[in-house]
Short mmCIF file of C-alpha atoms and ligand atoms in Angstrom, two decimals:
data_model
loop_
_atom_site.label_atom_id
_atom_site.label_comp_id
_atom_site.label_asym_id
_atom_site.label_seq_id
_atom_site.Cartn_x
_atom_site.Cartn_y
_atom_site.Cartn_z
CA UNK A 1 13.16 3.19 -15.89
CA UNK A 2 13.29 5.95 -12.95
CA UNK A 3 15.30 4.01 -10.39
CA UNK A 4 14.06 5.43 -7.24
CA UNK A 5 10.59 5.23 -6.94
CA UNK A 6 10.14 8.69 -5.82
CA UNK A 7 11.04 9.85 -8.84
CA UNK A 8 7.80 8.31 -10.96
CA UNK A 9 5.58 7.39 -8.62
CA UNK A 10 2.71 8.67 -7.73
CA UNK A 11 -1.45 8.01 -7.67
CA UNK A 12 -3.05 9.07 -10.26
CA UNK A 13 -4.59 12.86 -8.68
CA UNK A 14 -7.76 14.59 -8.25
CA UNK A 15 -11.45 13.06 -8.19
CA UNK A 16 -12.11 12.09 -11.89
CA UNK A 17 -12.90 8.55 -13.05
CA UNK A 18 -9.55 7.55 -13.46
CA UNK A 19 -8.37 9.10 -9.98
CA UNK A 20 -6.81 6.79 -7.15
CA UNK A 21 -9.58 8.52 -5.12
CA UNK A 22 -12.35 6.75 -7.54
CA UNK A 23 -10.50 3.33 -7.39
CA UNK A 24 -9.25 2.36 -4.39
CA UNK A 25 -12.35 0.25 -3.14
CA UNK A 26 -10.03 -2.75 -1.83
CA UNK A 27 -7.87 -0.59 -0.33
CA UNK A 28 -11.14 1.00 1.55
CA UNK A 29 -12.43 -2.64 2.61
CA UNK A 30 -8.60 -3.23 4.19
CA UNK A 31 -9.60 -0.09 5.92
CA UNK A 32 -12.52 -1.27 7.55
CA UNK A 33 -11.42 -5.08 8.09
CA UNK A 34 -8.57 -4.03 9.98
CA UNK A 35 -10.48 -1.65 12.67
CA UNK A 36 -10.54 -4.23 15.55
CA UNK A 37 -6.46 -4.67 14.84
CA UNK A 38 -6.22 -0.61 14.91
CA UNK A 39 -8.34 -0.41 18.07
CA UNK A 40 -6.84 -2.65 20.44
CA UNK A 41 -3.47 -1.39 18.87
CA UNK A 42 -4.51 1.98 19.81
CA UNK A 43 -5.71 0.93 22.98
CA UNK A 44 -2.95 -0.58 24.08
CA UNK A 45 -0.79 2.62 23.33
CA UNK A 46 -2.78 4.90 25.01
CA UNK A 47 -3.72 2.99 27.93
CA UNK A 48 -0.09 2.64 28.48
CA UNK A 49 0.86 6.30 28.14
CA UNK A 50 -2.49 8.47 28.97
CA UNK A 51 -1.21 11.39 26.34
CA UNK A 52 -2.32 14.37 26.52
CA UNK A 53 -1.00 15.27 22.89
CA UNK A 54 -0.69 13.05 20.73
CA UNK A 55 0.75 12.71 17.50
CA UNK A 56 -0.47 9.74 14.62
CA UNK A 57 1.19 9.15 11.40
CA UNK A 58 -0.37 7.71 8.21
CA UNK A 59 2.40 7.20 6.10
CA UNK A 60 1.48 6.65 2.11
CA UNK A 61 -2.27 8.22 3.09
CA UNK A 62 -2.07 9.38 -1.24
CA UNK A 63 -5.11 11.47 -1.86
CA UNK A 64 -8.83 10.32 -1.61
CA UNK A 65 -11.86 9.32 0.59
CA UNK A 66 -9.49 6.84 2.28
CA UNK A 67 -6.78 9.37 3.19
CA UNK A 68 -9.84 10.53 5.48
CA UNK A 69 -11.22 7.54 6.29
CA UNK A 70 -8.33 6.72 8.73
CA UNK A 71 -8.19 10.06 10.31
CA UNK A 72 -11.81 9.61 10.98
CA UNK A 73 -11.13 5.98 12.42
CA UNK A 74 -8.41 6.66 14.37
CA UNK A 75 -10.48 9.76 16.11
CA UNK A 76 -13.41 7.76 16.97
CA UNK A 77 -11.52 5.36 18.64
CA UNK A 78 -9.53 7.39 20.60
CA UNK A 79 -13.01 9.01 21.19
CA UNK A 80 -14.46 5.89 22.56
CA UNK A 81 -11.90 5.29 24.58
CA UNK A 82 -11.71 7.78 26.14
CA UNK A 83 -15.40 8.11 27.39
CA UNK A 84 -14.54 4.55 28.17
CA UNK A 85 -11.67 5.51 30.76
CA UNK A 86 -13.42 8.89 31.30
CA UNK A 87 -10.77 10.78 30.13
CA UNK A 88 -10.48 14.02 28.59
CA UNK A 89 -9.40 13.40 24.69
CA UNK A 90 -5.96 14.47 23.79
CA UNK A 91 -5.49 16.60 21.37
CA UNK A 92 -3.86 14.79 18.10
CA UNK A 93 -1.68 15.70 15.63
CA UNK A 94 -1.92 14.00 12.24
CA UNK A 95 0.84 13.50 10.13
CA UNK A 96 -0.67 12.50 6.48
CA UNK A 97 2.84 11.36 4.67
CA UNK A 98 3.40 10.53 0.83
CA UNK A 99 5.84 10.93 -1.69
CA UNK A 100 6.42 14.35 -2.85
CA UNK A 101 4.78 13.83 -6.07
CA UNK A 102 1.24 12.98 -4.24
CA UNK A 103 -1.37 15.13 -5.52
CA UNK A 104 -1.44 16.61 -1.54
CA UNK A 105 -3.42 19.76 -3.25
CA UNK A 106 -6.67 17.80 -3.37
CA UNK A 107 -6.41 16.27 0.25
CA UNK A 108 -6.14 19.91 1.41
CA UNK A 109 -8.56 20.95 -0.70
CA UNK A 110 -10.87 18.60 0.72
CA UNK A 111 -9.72 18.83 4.18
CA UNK A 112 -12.63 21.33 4.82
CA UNK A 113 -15.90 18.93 3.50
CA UNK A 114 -14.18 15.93 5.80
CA UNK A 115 -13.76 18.29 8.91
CA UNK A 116 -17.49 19.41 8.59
CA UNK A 117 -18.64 15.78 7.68
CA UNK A 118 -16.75 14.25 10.62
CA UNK A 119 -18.51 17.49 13.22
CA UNK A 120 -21.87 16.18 11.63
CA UNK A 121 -21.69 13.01 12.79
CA UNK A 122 -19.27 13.26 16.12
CA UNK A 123 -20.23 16.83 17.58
CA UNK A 124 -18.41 17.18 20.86
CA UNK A 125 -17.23 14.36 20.87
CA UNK A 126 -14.71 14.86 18.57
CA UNK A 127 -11.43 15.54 19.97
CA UNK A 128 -9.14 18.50 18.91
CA UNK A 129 -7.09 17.60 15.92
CA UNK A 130 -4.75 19.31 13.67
CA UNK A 131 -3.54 17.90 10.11
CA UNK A 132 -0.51 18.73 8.58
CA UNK A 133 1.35 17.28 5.01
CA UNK A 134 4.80 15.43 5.38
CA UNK A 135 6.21 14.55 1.78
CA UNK A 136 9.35 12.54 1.90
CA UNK A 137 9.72 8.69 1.61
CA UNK A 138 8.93 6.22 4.49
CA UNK A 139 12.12 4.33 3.79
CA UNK A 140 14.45 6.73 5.68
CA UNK A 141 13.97 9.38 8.47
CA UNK A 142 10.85 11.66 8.75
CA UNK A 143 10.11 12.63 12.31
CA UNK A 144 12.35 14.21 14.99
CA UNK A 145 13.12 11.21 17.40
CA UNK A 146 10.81 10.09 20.31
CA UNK A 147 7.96 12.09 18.97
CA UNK A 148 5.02 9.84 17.57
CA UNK A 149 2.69 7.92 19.57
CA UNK A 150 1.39 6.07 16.82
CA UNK A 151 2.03 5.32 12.64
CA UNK A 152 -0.46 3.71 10.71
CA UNK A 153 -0.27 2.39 7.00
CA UNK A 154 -2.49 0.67 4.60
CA UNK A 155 -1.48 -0.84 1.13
CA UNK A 156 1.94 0.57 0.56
CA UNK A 157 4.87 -1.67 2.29
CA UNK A 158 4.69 -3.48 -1.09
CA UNK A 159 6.12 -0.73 -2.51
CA UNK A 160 10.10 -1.16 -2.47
CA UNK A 161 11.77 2.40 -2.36
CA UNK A 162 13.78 1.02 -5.67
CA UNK A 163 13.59 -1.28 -8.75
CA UNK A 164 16.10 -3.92 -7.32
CA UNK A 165 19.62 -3.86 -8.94
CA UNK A 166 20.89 -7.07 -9.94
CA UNK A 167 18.28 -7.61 -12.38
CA UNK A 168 20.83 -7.87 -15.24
CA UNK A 169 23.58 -9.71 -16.13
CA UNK A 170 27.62 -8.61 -15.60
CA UNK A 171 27.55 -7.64 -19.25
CA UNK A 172 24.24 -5.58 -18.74
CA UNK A 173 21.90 -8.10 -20.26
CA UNK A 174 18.53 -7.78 -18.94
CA UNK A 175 17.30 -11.22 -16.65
CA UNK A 176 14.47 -10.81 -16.09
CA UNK A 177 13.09 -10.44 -19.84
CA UNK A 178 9.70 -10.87 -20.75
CA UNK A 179 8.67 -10.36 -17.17
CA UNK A 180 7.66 -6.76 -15.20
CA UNK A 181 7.71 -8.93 -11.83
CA UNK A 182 8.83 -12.14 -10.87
CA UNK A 183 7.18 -14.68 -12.89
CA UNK A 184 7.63 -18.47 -12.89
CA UNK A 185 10.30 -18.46 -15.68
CA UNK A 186 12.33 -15.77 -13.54
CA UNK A 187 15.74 -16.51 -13.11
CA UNK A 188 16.52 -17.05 -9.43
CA UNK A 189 19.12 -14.26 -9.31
CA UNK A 190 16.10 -12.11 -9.96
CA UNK A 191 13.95 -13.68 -7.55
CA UNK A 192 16.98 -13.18 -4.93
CA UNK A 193 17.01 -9.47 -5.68
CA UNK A 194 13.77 -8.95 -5.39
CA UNK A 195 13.98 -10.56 -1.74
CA UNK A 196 17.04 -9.03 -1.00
CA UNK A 197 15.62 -5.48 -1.94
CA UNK A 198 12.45 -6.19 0.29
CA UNK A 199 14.41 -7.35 3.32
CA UNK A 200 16.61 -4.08 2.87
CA UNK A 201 14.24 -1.89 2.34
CA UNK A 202 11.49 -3.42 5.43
CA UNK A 203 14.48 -3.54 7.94
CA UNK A 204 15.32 0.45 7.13
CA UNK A 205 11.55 1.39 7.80
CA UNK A 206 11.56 -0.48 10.75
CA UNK A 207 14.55 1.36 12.09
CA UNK A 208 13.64 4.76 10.80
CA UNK A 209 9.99 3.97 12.91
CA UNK A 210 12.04 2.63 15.98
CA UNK A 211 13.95 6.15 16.82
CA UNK A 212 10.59 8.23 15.85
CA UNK A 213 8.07 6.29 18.37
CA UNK A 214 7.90 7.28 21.53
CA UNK A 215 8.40 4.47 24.26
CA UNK A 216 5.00 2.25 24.35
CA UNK A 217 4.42 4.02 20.67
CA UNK A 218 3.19 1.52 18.00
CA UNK A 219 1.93 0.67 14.64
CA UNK A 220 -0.14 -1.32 12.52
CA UNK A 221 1.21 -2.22 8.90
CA UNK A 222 -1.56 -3.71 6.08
CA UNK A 223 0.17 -4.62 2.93
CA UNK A 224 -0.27 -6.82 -0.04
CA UNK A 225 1.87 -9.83 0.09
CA UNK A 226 1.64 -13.96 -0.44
CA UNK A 227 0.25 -17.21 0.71
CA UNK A 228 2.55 -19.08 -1.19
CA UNK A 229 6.57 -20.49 -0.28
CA UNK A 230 7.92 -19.39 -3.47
CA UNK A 231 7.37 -15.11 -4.53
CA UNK A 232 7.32 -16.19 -8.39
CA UNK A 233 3.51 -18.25 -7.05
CA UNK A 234 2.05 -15.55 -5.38
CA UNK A 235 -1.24 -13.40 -6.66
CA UNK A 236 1.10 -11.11 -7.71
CA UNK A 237 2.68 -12.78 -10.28
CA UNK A 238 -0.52 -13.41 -11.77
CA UNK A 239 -1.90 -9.96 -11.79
CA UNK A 240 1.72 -8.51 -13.15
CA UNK A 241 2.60 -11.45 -15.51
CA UNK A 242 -1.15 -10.30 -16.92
CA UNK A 243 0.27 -6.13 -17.68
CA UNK A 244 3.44 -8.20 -18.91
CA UNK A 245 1.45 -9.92 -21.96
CA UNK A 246 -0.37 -6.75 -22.70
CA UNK A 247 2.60 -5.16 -23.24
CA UNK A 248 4.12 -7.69 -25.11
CA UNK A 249 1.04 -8.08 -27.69
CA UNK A 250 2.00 -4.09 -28.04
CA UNK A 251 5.63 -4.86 -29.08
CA UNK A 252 4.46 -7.60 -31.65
CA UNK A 253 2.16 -5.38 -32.98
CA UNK A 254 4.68 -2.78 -33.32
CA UNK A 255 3.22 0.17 -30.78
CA UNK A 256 6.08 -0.16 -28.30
CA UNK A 257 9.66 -1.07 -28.89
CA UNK A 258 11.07 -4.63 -26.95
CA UNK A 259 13.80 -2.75 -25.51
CA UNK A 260 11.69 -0.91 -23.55
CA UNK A 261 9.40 -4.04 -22.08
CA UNK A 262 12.82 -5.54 -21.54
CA UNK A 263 14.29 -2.67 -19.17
CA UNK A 264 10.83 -2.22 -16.85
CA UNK A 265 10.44 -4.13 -13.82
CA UNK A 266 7.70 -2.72 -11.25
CA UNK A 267 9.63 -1.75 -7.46
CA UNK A 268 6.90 -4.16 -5.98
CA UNK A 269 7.23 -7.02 -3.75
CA UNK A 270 4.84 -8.92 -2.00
CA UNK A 271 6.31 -11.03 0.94
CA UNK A 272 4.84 -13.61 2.52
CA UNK A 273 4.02 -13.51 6.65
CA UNK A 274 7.24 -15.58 7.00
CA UNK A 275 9.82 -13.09 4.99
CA UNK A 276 8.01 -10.34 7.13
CA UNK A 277 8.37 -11.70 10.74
CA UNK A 278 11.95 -12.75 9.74
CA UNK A 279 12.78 -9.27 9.43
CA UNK A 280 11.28 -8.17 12.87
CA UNK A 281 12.46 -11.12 14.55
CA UNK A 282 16.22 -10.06 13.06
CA UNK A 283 15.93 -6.42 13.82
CA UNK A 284 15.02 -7.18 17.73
CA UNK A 285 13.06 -3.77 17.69
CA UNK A 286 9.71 -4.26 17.87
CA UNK A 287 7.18 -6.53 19.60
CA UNK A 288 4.83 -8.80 17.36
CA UNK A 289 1.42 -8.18 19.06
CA UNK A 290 -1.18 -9.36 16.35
CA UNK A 291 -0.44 -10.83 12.76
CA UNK A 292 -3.39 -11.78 10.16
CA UNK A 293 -3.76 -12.40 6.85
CA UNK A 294 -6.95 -11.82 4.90
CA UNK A 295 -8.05 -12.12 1.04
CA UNK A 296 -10.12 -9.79 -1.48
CA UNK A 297 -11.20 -10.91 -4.71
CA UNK A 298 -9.13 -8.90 -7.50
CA UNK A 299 -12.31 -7.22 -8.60
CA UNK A 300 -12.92 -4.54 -6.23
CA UNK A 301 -17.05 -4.63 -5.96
CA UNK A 302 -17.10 -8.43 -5.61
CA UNK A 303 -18.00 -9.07 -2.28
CA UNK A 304 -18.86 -12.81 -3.12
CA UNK A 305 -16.94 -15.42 -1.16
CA UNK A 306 -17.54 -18.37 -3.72
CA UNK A 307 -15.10 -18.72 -6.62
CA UNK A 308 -17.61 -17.84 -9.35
CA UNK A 309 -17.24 -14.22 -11.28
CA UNK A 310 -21.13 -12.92 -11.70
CA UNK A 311 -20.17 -10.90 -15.13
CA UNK A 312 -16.31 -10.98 -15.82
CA UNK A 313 -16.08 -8.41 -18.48
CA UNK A 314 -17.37 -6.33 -16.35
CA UNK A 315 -14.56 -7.66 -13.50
CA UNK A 316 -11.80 -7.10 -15.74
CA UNK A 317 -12.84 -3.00 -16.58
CA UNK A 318 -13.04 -2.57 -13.07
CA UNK A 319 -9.57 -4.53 -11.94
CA UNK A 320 -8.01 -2.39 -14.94
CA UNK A 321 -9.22 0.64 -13.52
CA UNK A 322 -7.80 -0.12 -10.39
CA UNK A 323 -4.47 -1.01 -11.68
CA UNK A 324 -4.37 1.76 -14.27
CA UNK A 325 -4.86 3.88 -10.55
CA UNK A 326 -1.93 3.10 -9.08
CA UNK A 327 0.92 1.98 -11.79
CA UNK A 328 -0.02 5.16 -14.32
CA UNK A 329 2.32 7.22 -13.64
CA UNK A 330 5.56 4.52 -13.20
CA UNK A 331 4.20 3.30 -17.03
CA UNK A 332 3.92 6.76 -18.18
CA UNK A 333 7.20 7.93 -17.05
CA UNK A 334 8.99 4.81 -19.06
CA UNK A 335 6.46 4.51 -21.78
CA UNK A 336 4.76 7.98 -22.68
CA UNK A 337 1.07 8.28 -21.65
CA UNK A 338 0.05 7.65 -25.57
CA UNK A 339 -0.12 4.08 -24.60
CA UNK A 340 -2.19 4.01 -21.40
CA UNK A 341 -5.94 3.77 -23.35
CA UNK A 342 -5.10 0.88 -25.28
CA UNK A 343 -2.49 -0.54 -22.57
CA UNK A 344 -5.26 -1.09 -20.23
CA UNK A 345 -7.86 -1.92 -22.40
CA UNK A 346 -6.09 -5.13 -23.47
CA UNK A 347 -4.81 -5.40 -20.26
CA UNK A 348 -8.98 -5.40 -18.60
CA UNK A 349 -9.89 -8.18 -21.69
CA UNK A 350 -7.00 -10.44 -20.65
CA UNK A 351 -7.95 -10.39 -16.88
CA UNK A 352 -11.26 -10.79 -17.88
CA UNK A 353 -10.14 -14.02 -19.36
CA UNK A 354 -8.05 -14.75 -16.58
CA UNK A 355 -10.77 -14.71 -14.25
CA UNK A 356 -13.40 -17.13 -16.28
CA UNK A 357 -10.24 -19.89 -15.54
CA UNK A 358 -9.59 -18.86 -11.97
CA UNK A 359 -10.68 -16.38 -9.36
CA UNK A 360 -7.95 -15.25 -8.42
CA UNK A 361 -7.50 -12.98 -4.98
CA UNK A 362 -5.12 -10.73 -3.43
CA UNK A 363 -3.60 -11.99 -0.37
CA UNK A 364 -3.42 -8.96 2.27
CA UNK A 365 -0.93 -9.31 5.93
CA UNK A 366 -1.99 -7.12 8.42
CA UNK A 367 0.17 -6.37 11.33
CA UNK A 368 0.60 -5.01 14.74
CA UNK A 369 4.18 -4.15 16.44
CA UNK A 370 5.10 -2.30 20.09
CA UNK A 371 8.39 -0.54 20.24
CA UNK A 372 10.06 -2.50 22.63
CA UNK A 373 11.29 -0.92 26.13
C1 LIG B 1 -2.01 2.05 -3.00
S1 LIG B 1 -1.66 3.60 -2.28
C2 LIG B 1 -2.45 3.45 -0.69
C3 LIG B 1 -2.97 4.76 -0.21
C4 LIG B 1 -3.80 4.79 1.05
N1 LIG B 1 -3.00 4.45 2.22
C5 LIG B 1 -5.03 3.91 0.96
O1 LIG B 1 -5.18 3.03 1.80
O2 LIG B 1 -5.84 4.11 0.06
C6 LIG B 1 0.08 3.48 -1.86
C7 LIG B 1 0.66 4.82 -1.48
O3 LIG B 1 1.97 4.61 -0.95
C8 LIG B 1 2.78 5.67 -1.40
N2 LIG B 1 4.19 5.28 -1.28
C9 LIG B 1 4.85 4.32 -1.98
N3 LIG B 1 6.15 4.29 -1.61
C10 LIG B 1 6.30 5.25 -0.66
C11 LIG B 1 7.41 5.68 0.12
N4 LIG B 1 8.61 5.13 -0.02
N5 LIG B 1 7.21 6.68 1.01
C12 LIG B 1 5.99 7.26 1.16
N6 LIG B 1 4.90 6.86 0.47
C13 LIG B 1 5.05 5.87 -0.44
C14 LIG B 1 2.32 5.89 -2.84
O4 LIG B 1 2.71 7.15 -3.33
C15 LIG B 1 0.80 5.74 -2.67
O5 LIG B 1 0.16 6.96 -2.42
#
C-alpha cells in the first residue's frame, strides 16, 4: 500500500459513467447546503478588507461539474455584494488545487463551456476572473505568504495525507486485520493512530493556511466526519467495514490473496466536531465563526428524510458507484484494476442489504474560521 496518499490517489477522470464528475451528487448537495455559511463567510472577509484583487482557493476542487460549481458560487456572491455595497467587483483570482495526479486536463478542457455558461446567465455582472491549476498537497505549503483572501474546501479534510503508521505490531504483524478502517473489533492502538494521524495532519493544514491568508482572510472547511464519541461507531465504519467484507468474500473464494486485505487500510478519518475544534482551539490560529453539522442519506438521489429506502437495489448500485468514484484508484494501485467489476458489484449487493436493516447516513461538519489579528 502507497504510503503517501499522493502517490495513489486520485478521482477517477474524465466524464464517463464511472467518472468522479458523474458521481459526486452528495458532494454537489454539500455544495449548495453550505451557501449561506460561504456567504456570510465571504461577506465578512470582504467587508473587512474592500479588495480590489482578490485571490480564492479551492483546495481538492478534483475534476467535474462541482469543481465549477464553487467558482460560480463564490462569483455570484461576491457579485451580490457588491451591488449591495455599490462597489466595483474585484477582480479574482482562482486557485483550483488537487493532487498532482487529478485529471486537471478535463477541468481545463471544460473551463471554456463553464465560462460561457456562467456569461449566459450573469452578463455584466460577472466580475473579472482568472483560473489557474495548483497541484501539490494541502497538507504542507502552497501559496507565497499573506497572499489569499479566501480558501474554500468541500469533502476532502477526511482525507489524511498518509495511511497512519503504527498500524502493526513491533514485530510487523498487521493490527488492524480484517479491517480497511477502524471497525468495532479494532485494536485501540489502531484507533489511536488513526486519531493521532488526523490531529497531525489537521493542525499542519491549519498552519500552512495561517501564513498564506492575508489578515481578515478566511475559510470555510465541509468534510465528512462523526456524530458518535467513539471513531470505530461512526457512518464510516459502516460504509468501510461494508468494502472490508467484499473483499474478504474475494479472498475465501480465492480471487485475492489475504496478505494483501491484511496490509490495506484507507488514509481516511472522519472526526467528530469535538476532535476538530480541539485542534483549532490548540493551534490558537484561527477564529471559530460558524460550526454545523448536517446529514445525507448514503444513496446519493435519496432526498427522503424518513428512514425508509424506496428501491434498495437500486440504492446500493448507486452508493457503489459513488464509492467505486473516489477509492478506484487507491484499490487499483494495491490490488490491480482486474478486481474492480466484481469488487464493487458485491460490494453494491451487500450495501443494498445493509440498507433494508438500517438507513444509514453520512454525517457532514461544516465550518467557518477567521485568521486571527
Ligand atoms: C471527494 S473529492 C471532492 C472534490 C470536490 N471538492 C467536490 O466537492 O466535489 C476529494 C478531493 O480531495 C483531493 N485530495 C485529497 N487529499 C488531498 C491533499 N492532501 N491535497 C490536495 N487535494 C487532496 C482528492 O484528490 C479529491 O480530488
Amino acid at each position: 500500500m502507497a504510503n503517501k496518499v499522493e502517490q495513489a490517489t486520485h478521482m477517477v477522470g474524465g466524464a464517463g459513467e464511472t467518472s468522479y464528475a458523474t458521481n459526486s451528487r452528495t458532494q454537489e448537495k454539500a455544495i449548495n447546503r453550505t451557501r449561506p455559511i460561504l456567504e456570510t463567510a465571504i461577506a465578512e472577509m470582504y467587508g473587512t478588507l474592500l479588495p480590489e484583487r482578490m485571490v480564492v482557493v479551492d483546495l481538492g476542487c478534483s475534476s467535474g461539474p462541482n469543481t465549477f460549481l464553487v467558482v460560480s458560487e463564490v462569483l455570484g456572491i461576491v457579485g451580490d455584494l457588491c451591488r449591495r455595497l455599490e462597489q466595483k467587483p474585484p477582480e479574482i483570482q482562482f486557485f483550483l488545487n488537487d493532487l498532482p495526479g487529478n485529471d486537471f486536463n478535463n477541468v481545463f478542457r471544460s473551463l471554456e463551456r463553464y465560462e460561457k455558461k456562467m456569461e449566459e446567465e450573469k452578463g455584466d455582472l460577472l466580475a473579472p476572473h482568472y483560473v489557474v491549476g495548483v497541484p501539490g498537497s494541502f497538507y504542507g505549503r502552497l501559496f507565497p505568504c499573506n497572499t489569499v483572501h479566501f480558501f474554500h474546501s468541500n469533502f476532502c479534510l477526511m482525507w489524511l495525507s498518509q495511511v497512519p503508521q503504527g498500524l502493526e505490531s513491533e514485530h510487523g504483524v498487521p493490527l488492524n486485520k480484517g479491517n480497511i478502517y477502524i471497525a468495532e473489533n479494532s485494536p485501540p492502538k489502531v484507533v489511536k493512530a488513526y486519531q493521532e494521524q488526523h490531529r497531525r495532519d489537521f493542525s499542519t493544514f491549519l498552519k500552512s493556511r495561517y501564513v498564506e491568508l492575508s489578515i481578515g482572510g478566511g475559510m470555510v472547511l465541509t468534510f465528512l466526519g462523526r456524530r458518535n464519541k467513539h471513531p470505530a461507531n461512526g457512518e464510516l465504519s459502516y460504509l468501510h467495514g461494508l468494502l472490508a467484507e467484499a473483499l474478504k468474500a474475494m479472498v475465501s473464494q480465492g480471487i485475492i490473496s489475504e496478505d494483501k486485505v491484511v496490509t490495506f487500510n484507507l488514509p481516511i478519518y472522519g472526526a467528530s466536531i469535538q476532535e476538530v475544534t480541539a485542534v483549532i482551539h490548540d493551534e490558537g490560529l484561527f477564529d471559530l465563526e460558524q460550526a454545523q453539522t448536517f446529514e445525507y442519506n448514503w444513496d446519493p438521489f435519496d432526498d427522503t428524510d424518513d428512514d425508509s429506502v424506496f428501491d434498495n437495489v437500486l440504492s446500493g448500485r448507486n452508493v457503489a458507484k459513488c464509492i467505486r468514484a473516489v477509492y478506484e484508484s487507491l484499490i487499483a494501485h494495491h490490488f490491480g484494476d482486474a478486481i474492480l467489476d466484481e469488487l464493487f458489484s458485491r460490494y453494491a449487493e451487500k450495501v443494498a442489504r445493509h440498507l433494508l436493516k438500517e438507513k444509514t447516513k453520512y454525517t457532514v461538519l461544516a465550518i467557518a474560521l477567521k485568521k486571527k489579528a
